[in-house]
Coordinates of C-alpha atoms and ligand atoms in Angstrom, one line a residue:
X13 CA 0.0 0.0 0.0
X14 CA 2.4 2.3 1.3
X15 CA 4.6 1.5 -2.0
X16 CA 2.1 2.3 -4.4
X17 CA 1.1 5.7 -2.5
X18 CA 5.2 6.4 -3.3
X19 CA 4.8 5.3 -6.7
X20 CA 1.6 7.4 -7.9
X21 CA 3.2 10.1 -5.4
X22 CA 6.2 10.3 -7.6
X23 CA 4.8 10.3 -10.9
X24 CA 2.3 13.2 -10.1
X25 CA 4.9 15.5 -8.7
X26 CA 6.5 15.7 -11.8
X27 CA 3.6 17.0 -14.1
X28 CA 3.1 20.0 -10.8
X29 CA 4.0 23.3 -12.9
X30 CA 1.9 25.9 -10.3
X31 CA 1.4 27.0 -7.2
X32 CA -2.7 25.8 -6.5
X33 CA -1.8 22.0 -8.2
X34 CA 1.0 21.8 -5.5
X35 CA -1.6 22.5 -2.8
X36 CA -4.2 20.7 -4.2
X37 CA -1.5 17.6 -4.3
X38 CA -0.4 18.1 -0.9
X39 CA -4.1 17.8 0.3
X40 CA -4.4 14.4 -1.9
X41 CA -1.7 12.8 0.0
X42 CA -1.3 14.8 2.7
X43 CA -4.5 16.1 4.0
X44 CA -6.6 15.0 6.5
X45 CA -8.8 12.5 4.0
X46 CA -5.4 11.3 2.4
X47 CA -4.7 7.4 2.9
X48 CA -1.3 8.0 4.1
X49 CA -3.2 9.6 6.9
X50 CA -6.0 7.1 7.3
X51 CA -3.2 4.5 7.6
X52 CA -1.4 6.6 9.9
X53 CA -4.5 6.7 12.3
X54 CA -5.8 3.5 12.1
X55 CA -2.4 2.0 13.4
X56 CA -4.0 1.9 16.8
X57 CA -6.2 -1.0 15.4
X58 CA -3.2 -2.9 14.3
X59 CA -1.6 -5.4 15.7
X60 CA 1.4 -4.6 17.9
X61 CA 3.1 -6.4 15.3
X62 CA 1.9 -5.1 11.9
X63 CA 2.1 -1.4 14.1
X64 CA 5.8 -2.0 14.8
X65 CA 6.2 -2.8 11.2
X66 CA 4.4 -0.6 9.5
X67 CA 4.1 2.5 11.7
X68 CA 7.6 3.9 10.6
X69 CA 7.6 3.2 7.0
X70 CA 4.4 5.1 7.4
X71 CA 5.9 8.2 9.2
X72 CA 8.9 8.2 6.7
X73 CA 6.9 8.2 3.7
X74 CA 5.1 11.0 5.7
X75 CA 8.4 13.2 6.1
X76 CA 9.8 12.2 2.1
X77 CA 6.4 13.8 0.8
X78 CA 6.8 16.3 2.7
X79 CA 10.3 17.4 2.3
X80 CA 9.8 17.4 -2.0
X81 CA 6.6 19.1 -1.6
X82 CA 9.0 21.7 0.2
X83 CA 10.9 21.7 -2.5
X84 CA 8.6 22.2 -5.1
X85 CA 7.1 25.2 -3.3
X86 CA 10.1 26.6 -3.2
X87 CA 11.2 26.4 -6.8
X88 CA 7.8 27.5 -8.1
X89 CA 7.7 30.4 -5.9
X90 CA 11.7 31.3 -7.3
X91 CA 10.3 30.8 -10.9
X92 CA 7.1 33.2 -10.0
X93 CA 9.3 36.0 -9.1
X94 CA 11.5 35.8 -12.2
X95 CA 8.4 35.9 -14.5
X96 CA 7.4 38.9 -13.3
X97 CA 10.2 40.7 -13.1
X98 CA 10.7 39.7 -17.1
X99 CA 7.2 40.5 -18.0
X100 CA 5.9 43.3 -15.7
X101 CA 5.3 45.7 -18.7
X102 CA 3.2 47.8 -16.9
X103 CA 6.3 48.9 -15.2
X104 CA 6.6 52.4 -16.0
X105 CA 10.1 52.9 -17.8
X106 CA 13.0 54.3 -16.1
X107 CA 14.5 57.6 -17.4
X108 CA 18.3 56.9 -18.3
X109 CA 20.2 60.5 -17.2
X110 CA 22.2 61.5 -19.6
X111 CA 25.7 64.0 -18.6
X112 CA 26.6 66.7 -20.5
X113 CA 30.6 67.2 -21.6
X114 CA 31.6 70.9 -20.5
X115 CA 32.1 73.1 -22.9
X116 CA 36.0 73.5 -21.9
X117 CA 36.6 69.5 -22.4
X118 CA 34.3 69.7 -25.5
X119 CA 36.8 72.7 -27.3
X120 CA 39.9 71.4 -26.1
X121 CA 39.0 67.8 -27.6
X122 CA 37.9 69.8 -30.8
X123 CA 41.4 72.0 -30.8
X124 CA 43.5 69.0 -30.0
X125 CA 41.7 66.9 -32.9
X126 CA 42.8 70.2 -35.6
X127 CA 46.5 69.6 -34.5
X128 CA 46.3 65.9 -34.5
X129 CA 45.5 66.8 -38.3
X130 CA 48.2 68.8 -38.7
X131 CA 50.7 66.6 -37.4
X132 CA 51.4 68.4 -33.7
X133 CA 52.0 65.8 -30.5
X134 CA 50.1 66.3 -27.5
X135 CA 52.3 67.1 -24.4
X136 CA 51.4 67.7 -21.0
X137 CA 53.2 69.2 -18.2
X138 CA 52.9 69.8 -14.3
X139 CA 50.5 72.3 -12.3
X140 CA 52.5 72.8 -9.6
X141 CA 55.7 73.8 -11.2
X142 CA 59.0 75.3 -9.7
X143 CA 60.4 79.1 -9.7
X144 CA 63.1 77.9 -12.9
X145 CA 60.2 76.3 -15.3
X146 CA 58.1 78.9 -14.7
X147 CA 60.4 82.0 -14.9
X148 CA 63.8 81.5 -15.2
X149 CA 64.2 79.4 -18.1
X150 CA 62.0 81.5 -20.1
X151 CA 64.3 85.0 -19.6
X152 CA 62.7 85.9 -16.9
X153 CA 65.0 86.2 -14.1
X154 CA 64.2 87.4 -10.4
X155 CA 63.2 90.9 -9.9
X156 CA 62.6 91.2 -13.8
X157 CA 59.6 94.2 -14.5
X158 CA 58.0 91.5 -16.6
X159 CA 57.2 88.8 -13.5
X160 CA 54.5 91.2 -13.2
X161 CA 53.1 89.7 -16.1
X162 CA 51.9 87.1 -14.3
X163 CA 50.7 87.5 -10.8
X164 CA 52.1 84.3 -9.4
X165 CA 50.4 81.8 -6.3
X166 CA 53.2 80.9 -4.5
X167 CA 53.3 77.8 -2.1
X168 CA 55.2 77.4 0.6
X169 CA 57.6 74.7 0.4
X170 CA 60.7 73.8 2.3
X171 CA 63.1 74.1 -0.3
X172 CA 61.6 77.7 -0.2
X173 CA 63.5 78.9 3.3
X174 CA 66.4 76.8 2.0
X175 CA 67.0 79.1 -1.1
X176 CA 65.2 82.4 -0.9
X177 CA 64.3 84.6 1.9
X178 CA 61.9 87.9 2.0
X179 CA 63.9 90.9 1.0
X180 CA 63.2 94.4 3.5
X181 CA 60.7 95.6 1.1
X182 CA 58.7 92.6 1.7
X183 CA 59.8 90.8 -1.6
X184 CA 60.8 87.7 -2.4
X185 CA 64.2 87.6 -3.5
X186 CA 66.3 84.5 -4.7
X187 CA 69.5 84.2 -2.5
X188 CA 70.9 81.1 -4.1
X189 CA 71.3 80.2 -7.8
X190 CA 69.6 76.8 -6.8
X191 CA 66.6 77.8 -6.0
X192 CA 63.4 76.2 -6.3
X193 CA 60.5 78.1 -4.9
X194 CA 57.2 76.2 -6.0
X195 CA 54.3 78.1 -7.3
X196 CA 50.9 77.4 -9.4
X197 CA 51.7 77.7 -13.4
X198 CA 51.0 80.8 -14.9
X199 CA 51.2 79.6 -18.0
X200 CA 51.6 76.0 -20.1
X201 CA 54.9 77.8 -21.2
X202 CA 57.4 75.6 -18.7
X203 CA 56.4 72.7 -20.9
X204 CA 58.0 74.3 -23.6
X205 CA 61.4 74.0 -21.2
X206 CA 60.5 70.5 -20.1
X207 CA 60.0 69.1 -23.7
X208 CA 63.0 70.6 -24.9
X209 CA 65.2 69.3 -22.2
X210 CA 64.5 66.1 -23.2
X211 CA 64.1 65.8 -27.0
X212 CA 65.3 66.8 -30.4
X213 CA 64.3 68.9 -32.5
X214 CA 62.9 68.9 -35.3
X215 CA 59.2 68.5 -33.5
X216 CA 55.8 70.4 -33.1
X217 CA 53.7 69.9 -30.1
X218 CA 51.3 71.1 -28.4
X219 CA 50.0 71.2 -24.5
X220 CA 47.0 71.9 -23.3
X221 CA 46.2 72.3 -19.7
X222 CA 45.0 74.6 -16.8
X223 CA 46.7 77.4 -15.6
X224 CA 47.1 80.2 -12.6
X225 CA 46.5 83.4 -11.5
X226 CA 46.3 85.0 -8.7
X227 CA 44.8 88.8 -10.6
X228 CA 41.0 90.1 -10.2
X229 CA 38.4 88.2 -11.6
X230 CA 35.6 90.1 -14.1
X231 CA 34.1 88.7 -17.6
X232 CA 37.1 87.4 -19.1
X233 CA 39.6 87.1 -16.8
X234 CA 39.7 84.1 -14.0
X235 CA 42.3 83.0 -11.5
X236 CA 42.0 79.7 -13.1
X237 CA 41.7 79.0 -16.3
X238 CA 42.8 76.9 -19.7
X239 CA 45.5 77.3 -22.1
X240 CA 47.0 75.8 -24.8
X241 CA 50.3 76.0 -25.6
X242 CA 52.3 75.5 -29.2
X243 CA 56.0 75.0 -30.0
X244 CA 57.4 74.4 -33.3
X245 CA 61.1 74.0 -33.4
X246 CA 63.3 73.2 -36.9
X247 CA 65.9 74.2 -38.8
X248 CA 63.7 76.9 -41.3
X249 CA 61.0 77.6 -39.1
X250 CA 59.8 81.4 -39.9
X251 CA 57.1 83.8 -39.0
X252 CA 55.1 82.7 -42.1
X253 CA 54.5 79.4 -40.4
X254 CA 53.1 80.8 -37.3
X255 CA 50.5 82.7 -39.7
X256 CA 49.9 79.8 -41.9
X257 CA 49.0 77.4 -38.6
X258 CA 46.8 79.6 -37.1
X259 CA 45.1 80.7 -39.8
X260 CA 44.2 77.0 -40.8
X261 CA 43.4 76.6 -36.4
X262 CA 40.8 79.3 -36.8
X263 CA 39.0 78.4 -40.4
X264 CA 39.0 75.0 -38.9
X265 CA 37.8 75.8 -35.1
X266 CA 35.7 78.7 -36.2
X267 CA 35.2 78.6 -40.0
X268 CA 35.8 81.2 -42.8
X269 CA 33.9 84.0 -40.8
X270 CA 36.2 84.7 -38.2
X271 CA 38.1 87.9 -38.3
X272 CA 41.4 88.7 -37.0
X273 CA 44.7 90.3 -36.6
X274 CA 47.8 90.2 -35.5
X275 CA 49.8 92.7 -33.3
X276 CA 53.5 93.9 -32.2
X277 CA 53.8 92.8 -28.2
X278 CA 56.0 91.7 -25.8
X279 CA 57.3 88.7 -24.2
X280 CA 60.7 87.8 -22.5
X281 CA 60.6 84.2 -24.4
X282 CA 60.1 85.5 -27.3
X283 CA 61.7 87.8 -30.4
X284 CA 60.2 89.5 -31.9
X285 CA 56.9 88.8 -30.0
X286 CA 53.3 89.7 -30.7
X287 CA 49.2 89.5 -29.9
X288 CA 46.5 87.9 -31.6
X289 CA 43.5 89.3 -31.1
X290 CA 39.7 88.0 -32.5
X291 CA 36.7 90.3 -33.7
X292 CA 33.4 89.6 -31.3
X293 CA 31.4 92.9 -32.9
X294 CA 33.3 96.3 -32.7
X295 CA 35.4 95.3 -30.0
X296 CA 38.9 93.1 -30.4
X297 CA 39.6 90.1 -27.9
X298 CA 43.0 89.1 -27.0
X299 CA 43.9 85.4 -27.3
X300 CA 47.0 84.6 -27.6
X301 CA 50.2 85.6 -27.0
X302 CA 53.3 84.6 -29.2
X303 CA 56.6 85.0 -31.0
X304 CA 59.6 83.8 -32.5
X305 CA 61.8 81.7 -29.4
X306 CA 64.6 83.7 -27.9
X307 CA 68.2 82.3 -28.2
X308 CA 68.0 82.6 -24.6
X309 CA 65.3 80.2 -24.2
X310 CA 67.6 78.0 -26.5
X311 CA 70.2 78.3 -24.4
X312 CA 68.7 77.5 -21.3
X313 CA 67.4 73.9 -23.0
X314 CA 71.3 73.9 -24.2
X315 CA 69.7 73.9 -28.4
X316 CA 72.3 75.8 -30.4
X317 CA 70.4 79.1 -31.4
X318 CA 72.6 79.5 -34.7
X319 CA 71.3 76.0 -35.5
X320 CA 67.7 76.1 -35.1
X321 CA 64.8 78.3 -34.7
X322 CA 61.4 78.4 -32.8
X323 CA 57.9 79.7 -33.1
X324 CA 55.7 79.2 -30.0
X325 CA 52.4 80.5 -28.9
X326 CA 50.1 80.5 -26.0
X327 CA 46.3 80.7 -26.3
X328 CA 43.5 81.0 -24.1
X329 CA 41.2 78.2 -24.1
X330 CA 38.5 80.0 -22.4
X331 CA 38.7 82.4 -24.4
X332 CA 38.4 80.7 -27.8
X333 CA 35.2 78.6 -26.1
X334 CA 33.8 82.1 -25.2
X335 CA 33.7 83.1 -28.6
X336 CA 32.6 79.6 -30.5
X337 CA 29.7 79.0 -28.2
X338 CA 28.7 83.2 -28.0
X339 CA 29.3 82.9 -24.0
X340 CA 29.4 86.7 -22.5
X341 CA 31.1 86.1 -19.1
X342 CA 33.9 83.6 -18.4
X343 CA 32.8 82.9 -15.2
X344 CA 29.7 80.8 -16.7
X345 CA 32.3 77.8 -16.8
X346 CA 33.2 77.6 -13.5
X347 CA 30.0 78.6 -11.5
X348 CA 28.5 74.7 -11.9
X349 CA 25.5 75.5 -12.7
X350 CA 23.8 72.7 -14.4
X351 CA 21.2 74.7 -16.6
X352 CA 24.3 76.3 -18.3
X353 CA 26.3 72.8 -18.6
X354 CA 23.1 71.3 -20.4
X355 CA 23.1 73.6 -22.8
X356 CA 25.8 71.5 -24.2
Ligands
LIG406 C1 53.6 84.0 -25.5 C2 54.7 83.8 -26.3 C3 55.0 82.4 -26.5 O1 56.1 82.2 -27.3 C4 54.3 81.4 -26.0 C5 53.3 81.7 -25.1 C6 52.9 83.0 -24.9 C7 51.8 83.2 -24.0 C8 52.2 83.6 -22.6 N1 52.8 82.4 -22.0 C9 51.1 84.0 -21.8 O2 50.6 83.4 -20.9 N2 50.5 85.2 -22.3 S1 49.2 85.9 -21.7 O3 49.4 86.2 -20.3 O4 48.9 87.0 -22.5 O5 48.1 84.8 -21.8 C10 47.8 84.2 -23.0 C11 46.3 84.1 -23.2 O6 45.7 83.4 -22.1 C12 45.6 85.4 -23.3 O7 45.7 85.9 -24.6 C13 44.2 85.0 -22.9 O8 43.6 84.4 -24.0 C14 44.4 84.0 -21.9 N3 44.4 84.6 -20.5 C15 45.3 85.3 -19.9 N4 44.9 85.6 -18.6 C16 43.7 85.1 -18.5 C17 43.3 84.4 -19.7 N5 42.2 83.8 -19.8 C18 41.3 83.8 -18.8 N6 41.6 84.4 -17.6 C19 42.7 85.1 -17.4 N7 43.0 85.6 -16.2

């Protein structure tokens, strides 16, 4: 008897695929009207004998239906939950946010792709730089008018105490020719310095990257900000070339519209030097500086300045994204807020 309950028992599990069949097949065999049951109670009218014998067959039976009916529960309950996760299309759909490149990475990608074309490397150089990257190396010794130029963050450093010490007027002032006060970059400009130090020319590279200043902020002018920096160094480098790279930068940055000239100016790196300026309605802006490299630069980086010569140049990123995207005030790219960033 109990054998064949096993035997049906098994072969109807097997066809169970949902929840109220697996209840209604626990009843059959389990439930109070069940034979397993009516065996189980009518024991008492056994013989001690047949009781003995067949009472715990009875009861294990009782605990193996049991135990797979568990785990048939459980497996169709795991199998209910997956279903409707996969088919629950009333779900409403989940809005995927999207973020929005700033304008500054979006320009400097742009400007690095145009001299990619034109067969520049990219280079990049520290922020924190020292007093002889910065400065020195570029003709512009200690106490020279033009470190006014660029009003400097200075951080205080060790090496600092070692090597320079506050003069009575209150001024810094180098006392050793070692020296290595560490200050913010005020320009991408040191690169030119590092790059040169350690390769040949012929080469043209550029180097984009943020700079410091520590001057009064207003629409175009930050105490951070982005330049990018150019160097092309050969044996018949010229003027002309200068002209003929930027122009093809702007036509391909800005198209054929653009207007803009280019002016006498000063720099202690370069000679001669000049300005570039763009037209934004009457007014000129100023972007760039740049020049022809002085032989003192050259000698600094130990190049022979009767062997080879230099143009370089030093643009303002924010400036040039000011103009593409018609944005009147420089601070919009550093104030985070969002509705401005999604614009882009
Ligand atoms: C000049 C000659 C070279 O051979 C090479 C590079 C240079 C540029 C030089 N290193 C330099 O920094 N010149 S600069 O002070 O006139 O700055 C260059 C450009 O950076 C400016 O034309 C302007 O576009 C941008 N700039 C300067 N100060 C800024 C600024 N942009 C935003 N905020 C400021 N505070």
């Amino acid at each position: 008897m109990l054998e064949k309950i096993k035997k049906f028992f098994s072969k109807e599990i097997k066809e169970i695929g949902d929840l109220k069949n697996l209840e209604q097949l626990r009843v059959k065999y389990l439930g109070r009207k069940s034979e397993l049951t009516q065996i189980l109670r009518s024991l008492k009218n056994f013989s001690i004998e047949k009781r003995r014998k067949i009472g715990p067959q009875a009861q294990k039976l009782k605990k193996e239906i049991e135990i797979i009916l568990t785990k048939k529960l459980k497996e169709l309950k795991a199998k209910n939950s997956k279903l409707k996760v996969d088919i629950d299309i009333t779900r409403p759909g989940e809005k995927i946010k999207l973020g929005h490149i700033h304008p500054l990475t979006k320009i400097e990608e742009e400007i690095r792709q145009i001299f990619l074309s034109m067969n520049f490397s990219v280079v990049e150089g520290p922020e924190v730089e020292n007093e002889h990257y910065n400065f020195d190396a570029l003709n512009i010794p200690p106490n020279h008018p033009a470190r006014d130029m660029w009003d400097t963050f200075w951080l205080k450093t060790q090496t600092n105490t070692d090597y320079t010490q506050i003069d009575t007027e209150g001024l810094y002032k180098s006392v050793s020719s070692q020296y290595k006060s560490m200050l913010l970059r005020t320009h991408t400009s040191p690169v030119q310095i590092r790059y040169m130090e350690t390769h040949n020319p012929p080469f043209q590279i550029i180097v984009p990257g943020r700079v410091f200043r520590y001057e009064a902020i207003d629409a175009s002018h930050e105490i951070n900000f982005y330049q990018l920096e150019g160097l092309i160094v050969g044996e018949n480098v010229s003027l002309a070339n200068f002209k003929s790279v930027i122009e093809e930068f702007f036509r391909k940055l800005f198209g054929n519209k653009i207007e803009f000239r280019f002016r006498p100016s000063y720099f202690p790196f370069v000679e001669p030097g000049l300005e570039v300026d763009i037209k934004l309605g009457k007014d000129w802006l100023e972007i760039m500086g740049a020049g022809m490299v002085h032989r003192k630069v050259f000698d600094a980086v130990r190049y022979n300045p009767n062997e080879v010569r230099g143009i370089a140049f030093g643009v303002g990123i924010d400036r040039l994204a000011m103009i593409k995207y018609n944005i009147p005030d420089i601070r919009l790219f550093y104030n985070g807020d969002l509705r401005f960033i999604k614009q882009f």
